[in-house]
């Protein structure tokens, strides 16, 4: 006997997020012959609903669903999960999924598994694989009884099987929410300055650089290689570089010809923004840094030695 | 305004992470711990709100071992109170248990705002702020950078991808999962922390009974990922490594020679 899997659909700025297809594809394998229900709100979700290969796609209506608020989404998804007797709810490891996942888990009284990169059924149980410790280790966990909410890391499964004609698309009135939140508007990234998504060579710097003054080292290297400096999130949060230089989940997705990662560990959120670069070279003192798993070439070494030496090589041949 | 900041200790990821003999957990014997970096961000945002508009800031930690130092550091940075929640908590204890214990204590503190780190590197069974909010019956927004408070409402910025953010208003009391404070976390002078350790006794509150069932997950095994690929490692001195990288880049016509 199969089960019912509910997918928390996501749209961003009017466009359906790819993760929705990925979640539907994963849901199909976990439904075990049962049914897959996808739900979401907002114009972006509504216009793409027919292309989601779920048995039932619920377009959540009502004024409170037009723009995302955690509270309205949590209440609506929780109610829908109960209504369709979902055993399993899949959401993304994203702002939307983080907010909604716990709310639904609480409403259903089921476990919540985060940072999931894979899941299978074993009899009535559910076996999940999650990324822990910044991607350095994987945890295989077992959910007895198999009922749970999973938040899945975007890009962990192929979304192909999630694309296709929807079995049925229906409008569903969203359950009322307590109304303690209001959406005020979107804030767009400031335009202007360097567009790191258009650069062929990026020298990207992470927390290994230790201080703002040391960033000069990577600037010199970037200049010598004819590239541009980008960074991981902690560098931006420290105020050492502007937000437009941030690579990753909450920053920009880049696909340069060369991505030189300097003192960056390669946390899942960073990899999300750069793993599809054409050629990746990483310099890191930690041989177990996850960045080496996506890099083509790696140097296990001190950036304060290797970076100046590389700058010299580039200058010498100029 | 009363702002409560839950903080926890996590393994320092810069260290080698060894798995224990039966593969179910880290080998914690020689592990080095540090404060969860996102909790540090949450504390910073709370202190900024205090500097800006006045507030009482209380740091709370469940006693997983050596949390005193983190609590004294919070005081040294400008927190007004520090509470250690005592009970039997394992390091890396699951968030459902921690959320239940914290909810029992925080529920009695009259918090207007709970600012927690959006996540921690050892979160397997969900992120703490959202679980805590569910336990307290409060609204929650996670992945927030930027909080301001006006009367009974907090205005927050929730981050999406590509630098896109939404601005939301949340009626207080509320729980916020902080991604980044408006400025880098401030330092506490070691001398000040030491001085506080001598002068101040931490408040201790026993965790309320019950509610510690855990998330319902059982870790079968913890292991190093076997990536589909691994970088070809370049050996040698720094100069040799640099020269080799440069040659590879030149061969691939990524740089001109
Ligand atoms: C919702 C959310 C969104 C996020 N979005 C992003 C995002 O868009 N982009 C992003 O980058 N992160 C993002 N993060 C943060 C992410 O989880 C990591 O914290 C971050 O990527 C770590 O950055 P890092 O690699 O520079 O620092 P760390 O993880 O601290 O790594 C520093 C590395 O430098 C190495 N090192 C230290 N000294 C040296 C030396 N002398 N020489 C060489 N190597 C050295 C260390 O071995 C280590 O591997 C997000 C997190 C969340 C929760």
XYZ file of C-alpha atoms and ligand atoms in Angstrom:
628
model
C 0.000 0.000 0.000
C 1.376 3.365 -0.959
C 1.371 6.558 1.025
C 0.421 10.153 0.416
C 3.271 12.615 0.083
C 2.665 16.358 0.216
C 5.169 18.654 -1.484
C 5.478 22.244 -0.296
C 5.856 24.095 -3.599
C 7.873 27.256 -3.809
C 7.975 30.224 -6.052
C 10.370 33.071 -5.904
C 9.485 36.435 -7.292
C 6.800 35.018 -9.574
C 8.838 32.074 -10.883
C 8.384 28.460 -9.750
C 11.531 27.310 -7.947
C 13.285 24.254 -9.448
C 13.280 22.593 -6.058
C 9.536 22.045 -6.459
C 10.163 19.645 -9.357
C 12.969 17.981 -7.417
C 10.708 17.445 -4.420
C 7.968 15.982 -6.620
C 10.468 13.580 -8.185
C 11.615 12.453 -4.727
C 8.013 12.280 -3.519
C 7.162 9.884 -6.335
C 9.810 7.401 -5.215
C 8.693 7.690 -1.591
C 4.955 7.450 -2.290
C 5.499 3.810 -3.177
C 2.563 3.688 -5.559
C 0.521 6.102 -3.462
C -0.257 9.662 -4.383
C 1.771 12.845 -4.661
C 0.122 16.150 -3.840
C 1.906 19.449 -4.514
C 0.700 22.730 -3.097
C 1.719 26.333 -3.213
C 0.487 29.865 -3.476
C 1.177 33.014 -5.421
C 1.020 33.859 -9.111
C 4.268 32.068 -9.963
C 2.973 28.813 -8.546
C -0.437 29.138 -10.164
C 0.907 29.730 -13.667
C 3.297 26.755 -13.459
C 0.910 24.377 -11.667
C 0.038 22.406 -14.828
C 3.713 21.509 -15.382
C 4.166 19.813 -12.014
C 3.973 16.022 -12.356
C 1.961 15.432 -9.184
C -1.331 13.549 -9.006
C -2.949 16.577 -7.501
C -1.691 20.159 -7.555
C -3.394 22.488 -5.095
C -3.227 26.181 -5.833
C -3.776 27.767 -2.460
C -5.997 30.784 -2.831
C -6.984 33.608 -0.572
C -5.472 37.030 -0.061
C -2.973 35.815 2.519
C -1.339 33.439 0.014
C -0.558 35.999 -2.688
C 2.682 36.905 -0.951
C 4.618 34.566 1.247
C 4.447 34.858 5.004
C 5.692 31.979 7.153
C 2.587 32.010 9.298
C 0.003 31.836 6.502
C 1.982 29.183 4.651
C 2.507 27.131 7.789
C -1.180 27.202 8.658
C -2.295 26.415 5.100
C 0.151 23.556 4.582
C -0.545 22.077 8.002
C -4.270 22.030 7.306
C -3.781 20.584 3.836
C -1.474 17.853 5.146
C -4.178 16.843 7.603
C -6.923 17.021 4.984
C -5.110 14.785 2.506
C -3.837 12.513 5.293
C -0.204 12.954 4.208
C 2.266 10.526 5.802
C 5.178 12.486 4.542
C 5.716 16.164 3.770
C 8.638 17.380 1.673
C 9.875 20.977 1.741
C 13.129 22.635 0.736
C 16.033 23.609 2.969
C 15.222 27.223 2.168
C 13.615 30.132 3.965
C 10.181 28.851 2.969
C 10.931 25.260 3.874
C 12.574 26.084 7.169
C 9.575 28.124 8.311
C 6.936 25.794 6.978
C 8.541 22.461 7.754
C 8.544 22.841 11.527
C 5.054 24.322 11.559
C 3.704 21.331 9.647
C 5.702 18.852 11.735
C 4.264 20.433 14.874
C 0.736 20.369 13.439
C 1.048 16.685 12.497
C 3.067 15.692 15.557
C 5.751 14.004 13.461
C 9.576 14.196 13.361
C 11.354 16.813 11.286
C 14.478 15.839 9.374
C 16.617 18.625 7.948
C 19.420 18.920 5.396
C 18.149 15.810 3.623
C 20.009 14.788 0.465
C 18.330 11.407 -0.028
C 15.535 9.263 1.370
C 14.210 5.760 0.814
C 11.526 3.483 2.188
C 12.499 0.336 4.033
C 9.308 -1.511 4.718
C 7.182 0.810 6.778
C 10.160 2.855 7.919
C 11.818 5.790 6.310
C 15.576 6.079 5.957
C 17.011 9.526 5.368
C 20.472 10.833 4.596
C 21.344 14.331 5.802
C 24.338 16.601 5.465
C 25.737 17.560 8.842
C 28.679 19.605 10.101
C 28.837 21.902 7.097
C 28.797 18.963 4.699
C 31.759 17.206 6.321
C 29.689 14.204 7.407
C 26.531 12.452 6.337
C 24.025 11.059 8.808
C 21.845 8.118 7.914
C 18.787 8.169 10.146
C 15.759 6.008 10.569
C 12.247 7.291 11.201
C 10.230 4.495 12.731
C 6.739 4.357 11.289
C 7.845 6.484 8.369
C 5.803 9.606 9.072
C 7.850 12.788 8.960
C 8.511 16.176 7.458
C 11.749 16.399 5.478
C 13.527 19.561 4.393
C 15.594 18.683 1.345
C 18.762 20.419 0.124
C 18.141 21.933 -3.342
C 20.043 20.142 -6.089
C 20.225 16.775 -4.282
C 17.921 14.946 -6.689
C 17.142 15.431 -10.355
C 13.942 17.345 -10.988
C 13.279 15.760 -14.404
C 10.767 13.201 -13.141
C 8.904 15.995 -11.380
C 8.178 17.814 -14.614
C 5.166 16.823 -16.681
C 1.438 17.190 -16.857
C -0.287 17.485 -13.511
C -2.943 14.855 -12.791
C -5.353 17.508 -11.632
C -4.999 21.165 -10.775
C -7.439 22.564 -8.284
C -7.959 25.752 -6.377
C -8.073 25.252 -2.650
C -9.007 27.932 -0.167
C -6.120 28.263 2.275
C -6.894 27.666 5.931
C -7.082 30.863 7.958
C -3.922 31.918 9.762
C -3.765 33.743 13.107
C -2.807 36.923 11.252
C 0.241 37.903 13.272
C 2.342 38.619 10.186
C 2.132 40.982 7.260
C 4.103 41.063 4.027
C 5.483 44.554 3.335
C 7.341 44.146 0.099
C 10.357 42.743 -1.681
C 13.782 44.303 -1.469
C 15.852 43.754 -4.579
C 19.635 43.476 -4.650
C 21.235 46.769 -5.568
C 22.273 46.883 -9.174
C 25.480 48.392 -10.441
C 29.089 47.631 -9.762
C 30.660 44.346 -10.763
C 28.383 41.528 -11.899
C 30.157 38.375 -10.688
C 27.745 36.171 -12.647
C 29.301 37.499 -15.873
C 32.978 37.030 -14.997
C 35.096 34.316 -16.587
C 37.612 34.116 -13.759
C 36.619 34.390 -10.119
C 39.077 34.301 -7.254
C 36.772 33.601 -4.361
C 37.805 34.173 -0.795
C 36.511 32.672 2.434
C 37.011 32.943 6.162
C 40.475 31.417 5.896
C 41.657 34.911 4.961
C 41.254 35.966 8.613
C 41.095 39.744 8.250
C 39.934 42.493 5.956
C 43.487 43.730 5.335
C 44.476 40.305 3.989
C 41.899 40.546 1.202
C 44.482 42.588 -0.651
C 46.329 39.296 -1.255
C 43.456 37.847 -3.278
C 42.849 41.151 -5.032
C 46.425 41.101 -6.270
C 46.022 37.516 -7.426
C 42.745 38.272 -9.206
C 44.329 41.203 -10.955
C 47.318 39.161 -12.053
C 45.011 36.428 -13.438
C 42.701 38.925 -15.115
C 39.823 37.954 -12.839
C 37.524 39.360 -10.198
C 37.222 38.734 -6.467
C 34.093 37.116 -5.054
C 33.510 35.705 -1.573
C 31.723 33.329 0.751
C 29.070 34.609 3.075
C 31.085 35.250 6.281
C 33.273 37.731 4.363
C 30.167 39.660 3.326
C 28.588 39.453 6.800
C 31.792 40.856 8.282
C 31.334 43.873 6.031
C 34.613 43.237 4.204
C 32.984 43.122 0.769
C 29.616 44.185 -0.680
C 26.693 41.741 -0.906
C 26.889 41.711 -4.726
C 30.127 39.723 -4.402
C 28.547 36.860 -2.430
C 28.484 33.426 -4.037
C 25.986 30.834 -2.808
C 22.477 30.028 -1.785
C 21.571 33.475 -0.530
C 24.078 35.146 -2.819
C 24.577 34.645 -6.526
C 24.967 31.534 -8.650
C 28.085 31.782 -10.778
C 29.399 29.670 -13.636
C 32.798 31.092 -14.525
C 35.407 29.330 -16.638
C 37.651 29.289 -13.551
C 36.633 29.375 -9.894
C 39.580 29.572 -7.554
C 38.337 28.949 -4.000
C 40.735 30.334 -1.406
C 40.155 29.452 2.268
C 36.570 28.355 1.653
C 35.348 25.144 3.332
C 32.634 24.341 0.805
C 29.536 24.320 3.008
C 26.382 23.130 1.195
C 25.093 26.712 0.909
C 28.285 27.850 -0.768
C 28.481 24.866 -3.136
C 24.948 25.606 -4.287
C 26.202 28.785 -5.903
C 29.403 27.571 -7.607
C 29.555 23.808 -8.080
C 28.704 24.121 -11.778
C 31.687 26.340 -12.511
C 33.574 24.935 -15.512
C 36.877 24.465 -13.686
C 37.417 24.619 -9.960
C 40.682 24.890 -8.054
C 40.684 25.001 -4.249
C 43.330 26.051 -1.753
C 42.648 24.957 1.828
C 44.655 23.790 4.844
C 42.071 21.140 5.729
C 42.428 17.975 3.606
C 38.850 17.022 4.532
C 37.300 20.316 3.447
C 34.206 19.502 1.345
C 35.329 22.005 -1.311
C 37.839 19.358 -2.492
C 34.927 17.086 -3.405
C 33.752 19.464 -6.102
C 37.124 20.895 -7.157
C 39.086 19.622 -10.159
C 42.419 20.409 -8.545
C 43.241 20.961 -4.922
C 46.103 22.330 -2.925
C 46.211 21.320 0.700
C 48.201 24.248 1.938
C 48.350 27.621 3.585
C 46.819 30.321 1.438
C 49.261 32.849 2.897
C 52.052 30.895 1.184
C 50.322 29.660 -1.950
C 48.414 32.783 -2.978
C 51.429 35.143 -3.094
C 53.427 32.452 -4.924
C 50.671 32.074 -7.498
C 50.474 35.841 -7.921
C 54.221 35.828 -8.615
C 53.842 33.103 -11.256
C 51.112 35.083 -12.983
C 53.065 38.328 -12.837
C 56.260 36.657 -14.046
C 54.605 35.372 -17.207
C 52.685 38.551 -17.986
C 11.569 45.065 25.798
C 12.963 41.716 26.843
C 15.016 39.829 24.260
C 16.002 36.232 24.935
C 18.846 34.609 23.013
C 19.310 30.831 23.201
C 22.914 29.807 22.590
C 24.548 26.416 22.209
C 27.936 24.862 21.776
C 28.820 22.955 18.629
C 31.921 21.091 17.453
C 34.533 23.325 15.870
C 34.434 22.328 12.204
C 38.019 23.325 11.630
C 38.992 20.289 13.695
C 39.156 16.765 12.379
C 35.776 15.125 12.989
C 36.156 11.464 13.923
C 33.215 9.103 14.131
C 32.912 6.839 17.198
C 33.394 3.065 17.145
C 29.792 2.095 16.464
C 29.382 4.859 13.906
C 26.415 6.483 15.607
C 27.945 9.759 16.749
C 31.110 11.817 16.718
C 33.968 10.608 18.822
C 33.579 13.443 21.306
C 36.466 12.683 23.614
C 38.968 15.130 22.173
C 36.582 17.287 20.228
C 36.931 21.048 20.493
C 33.748 23.036 20.886
C 32.768 26.601 20.137
C 29.648 28.693 20.274
C 27.368 28.183 17.262
C 28.315 31.042 14.934
C 24.674 31.834 14.081
C 23.874 32.142 17.797
C 26.661 34.694 17.975
C 24.969 36.598 15.161
C 21.642 36.447 17.025
C 23.273 37.751 20.207
C 24.877 40.580 18.255
C 21.543 41.599 16.734
C 19.967 41.549 20.212
C 22.753 43.765 21.579
C 22.366 46.153 18.637
C 18.638 46.416 19.380
C 19.503 47.104 23.003
C 22.006 49.821 22.035
C 19.477 51.353 19.686
C 16.265 51.349 21.689
C 17.018 49.904 25.098
C 16.173 46.343 26.033
C 16.991 43.662 28.529
C 18.958 40.879 26.885
C 19.008 37.416 28.436
C 21.232 34.641 27.109
C 20.036 31.092 27.817
C 21.887 27.832 27.298
C 20.996 24.276 28.151
C 23.828 22.677 30.080
C 25.549 20.369 27.631
C 28.925 20.564 29.318
C 30.991 23.704 29.201
C 28.437 26.396 28.477
C 29.452 28.712 31.354
C 32.137 30.368 29.263
C 29.655 31.233 26.501
C 27.207 32.654 29.030
C 29.879 34.782 30.720
C 31.018 35.967 27.295
C 27.442 37.043 26.536
C 27.420 39.028 29.778
C 30.785 40.583 28.948
C 29.423 41.664 25.578
C 26.494 43.436 27.195
C 23.782 40.889 27.982
C 21.964 41.661 31.229
C 21.204 38.129 32.359
C 22.561 34.675 31.665
C 20.648 31.537 32.532
C 21.923 27.978 32.492
C 19.176 25.404 32.068
C 20.251 22.364 34.047
C 19.199 18.792 33.467
C 20.683 15.881 31.618
C 21.509 17.072 28.132
C 23.876 15.282 25.837
C 26.180 17.270 23.599
C 24.690 17.325 20.149
C 21.436 16.554 21.925
C 18.534 16.681 19.611
C 16.750 19.958 19.031
C 13.303 18.679 19.971
C 14.557 17.973 23.485
C 16.415 21.270 23.659
C 13.403 23.204 22.309
C 11.093 21.603 24.882
C 13.476 22.467 27.728
C 14.025 26.020 26.508
C 10.316 26.573 25.913
C 9.636 25.583 29.519
C 12.089 28.193 30.781
C 11.593 30.965 28.191
C 7.817 30.709 28.520
C 8.152 32.045 32.065
C 10.527 34.902 31.243
C 8.039 37.190 29.533
C 10.130 37.536 26.378
C 8.983 39.969 23.708
C 11.457 38.632 21.227
C 13.449 35.429 21.025
C 16.411 35.733 18.675
C 18.048 32.422 17.890
C 20.687 31.380 15.373
C 18.965 30.254 12.177
C 20.739 26.904 12.334
C 23.673 25.021 13.773
C 26.053 22.635 12.021
C 24.700 19.654 13.976
C 20.987 20.246 13.298
C 19.594 16.924 12.148
C 16.105 17.059 13.540
C 15.128 20.547 12.510
C 16.271 24.038 13.337
C 15.874 25.268 16.886
C 14.067 28.625 16.413
C 11.169 27.145 14.476
C 10.786 24.216 16.893
C 10.947 26.614 19.824
C 8.296 28.857 18.264
C 6.043 25.856 17.714
C 6.497 24.823 21.356
C 5.763 28.366 22.558
C 2.865 28.904 20.150
C 4.548 32.011 18.747
C 5.012 33.205 15.179
C 8.442 32.592 13.692
C 10.427 33.888 10.751
C 13.731 32.224 9.921
C 16.680 33.184 7.713
C 16.477 36.787 8.875
C 19.098 39.476 8.555
C 17.987 42.783 9.948
C 15.494 43.224 12.770
C 13.964 46.470 13.974
C 11.262 46.918 16.582
C 8.540 49.530 16.700
C 6.137 49.193 19.609
C 4.594 45.751 19.507
C 5.843 44.892 16.045
C 9.145 43.661 14.680
C 10.066 44.424 11.095
C 12.364 41.762 9.690
C 14.100 40.978 6.442
C 13.912 37.383 5.302
C 16.565 36.332 2.811
C 15.956 34.320 -0.323
C 18.425 33.468 -3.046
C 20.180 35.914 -5.308
C 20.219 38.659 -2.715
C 16.431 38.984 -2.812
C 14.741 39.758 0.492
C 11.207 40.147 1.768
C 10.247 42.621 4.428
C 7.730 41.277 6.928
C 6.011 42.704 9.978
C 5.564 40.326 12.894
C 3.447 40.953 15.961
C 5.376 40.431 19.187
C 6.057 38.218 21.018
C 7.805 36.297 18.267
C 10.749 34.039 17.554
C 13.263 35.001 14.866
C 15.892 32.730 13.302
C 18.817 35.062 12.714
C 21.041 34.509 9.701
C 23.214 37.580 10.085
C 23.342 40.533 12.434
C 23.570 44.030 11.034
C 27.254 44.081 11.938
C 29.939 41.512 12.683
C 29.714 40.115 16.239
C 31.557 42.254 18.775
C 34.439 40.912 20.825
C 34.461 40.497 24.556
C 37.760 41.209 26.268
C 39.077 38.009 27.860
C 39.963 39.994 30.982
C 36.352 41.100 31.334
C 35.057 37.553 30.917
C 37.522 36.350 33.596
C 36.510 39.141 35.924
C 32.809 38.272 35.524
C 33.557 34.626 36.199
C 34.977 35.643 39.558
C 32.268 38.135 40.467
C 29.032 36.754 39.083
C 27.247 33.476 39.719
C 25.237 32.272 36.749
C 21.516 31.868 37.257
C 20.554 28.218 37.058
C 17.087 26.918 36.319
C 16.226 23.242 36.202
C 14.688 22.095 32.939
C 10.996 21.362 33.381
C 10.125 17.685 33.478
C 8.727 15.967 30.399
C 8.809 17.027 26.792
C 12.143 15.384 26.168
C 11.104 12.632 23.842
C 13.427 13.707 21.086
C 12.688 14.057 17.443
C 11.841 10.434 16.739
C 14.987 9.878 14.693
C 17.627 7.261 15.262
C 21.034 7.782 13.703
C 22.141 4.539 12.120
C 25.447 5.727 10.925
C 27.529 8.832 10.575
C 30.117 8.782 7.820
C 32.291 10.830 5.539
C 30.671 11.462 2.188
C 32.198 9.614 -0.713
C 31.999 12.259 -3.341
C 31.447 11.352 -6.967
C 34.739 13.043 -7.634
C 37.588 14.378 -5.629
C 40.087 17.021 -6.584
C 43.381 15.837 -7.923
C 45.714 17.039 -5.190
C 48.818 18.994 -6.060
C 51.800 18.210 -3.874
C 55.056 20.006 -3.236
C 56.235 23.237 -1.700
C 54.010 26.301 -1.905
C 56.067 27.575 -4.850
C 55.835 24.239 -6.659
C 52.112 24.025 -6.006
C 51.617 27.566 -7.277
C 53.659 26.900 -10.401
C 51.738 23.690 -11.098
C 48.359 25.447 -10.745
C 49.551 28.181 -13.040
C 50.739 25.662 -15.641
C 47.404 23.835 -15.517
C 45.531 27.100 -15.979
C 47.790 28.018 -18.868
C 47.349 24.587 -20.531
C 43.607 25.081 -20.316
C 44.014 28.555 -21.796
C 42.456 30.099 -18.725
C 45.410 32.424 -18.352
C 47.884 33.694 -20.849
C 51.496 32.712 -20.600
C 20.127 30.015 4.905
C 21.608 30.113 4.718
C 22.117 30.686 3.573
C 23.492 30.763 3.362
N 23.953 31.310 2.198
C 25.274 31.291 1.943
C 25.795 31.810 0.707
O 25.065 32.311 -0.145
N 27.121 31.739 0.501
C 27.994 31.210 1.412
O 29.196 31.164 1.143
N 27.530 30.740 2.583
C 26.204 30.786 2.877
N 25.762 30.333 4.086
C 26.770 30.027 5.127
C 27.386 28.647 5.013
O 26.604 27.728 5.750
C 28.812 28.644 5.601
O 28.779 29.137 6.914
C 29.814 29.475 4.804
O 29.736 29.159 3.431
C 31.215 29.235 5.303
O 32.096 30.123 4.661
P 33.646 29.828 4.566
O 33.866 28.578 3.794
O 34.310 31.061 4.056
O 34.087 29.693 6.087
P 34.476 28.400 6.918
O 33.461 27.349 6.799
O 34.829 28.909 8.258
O 35.783 27.863 6.182
C 37.041 28.479 6.209
C 37.991 27.519 5.530
O 39.271 28.137 5.425
C 40.253 27.147 5.668
N 41.479 27.852 6.101
C 41.707 28.456 7.298
N 42.925 29.014 7.310
C 43.488 28.785 6.092
C 44.732 29.121 5.487
N 45.646 29.838 6.138
N 44.966 28.701 4.236
C 44.030 27.977 3.546
N 42.835 27.630 4.067
C 42.560 28.045 5.319
C 39.671 26.245 6.714
O 40.261 24.973 6.664
C 38.208 26.212 6.310
O 37.937 25.119 5.442
C 24.397 30.268 4.329
C 23.881 29.709 5.495
C 22.508 29.630 5.695
C 22.014 29.028 6.949
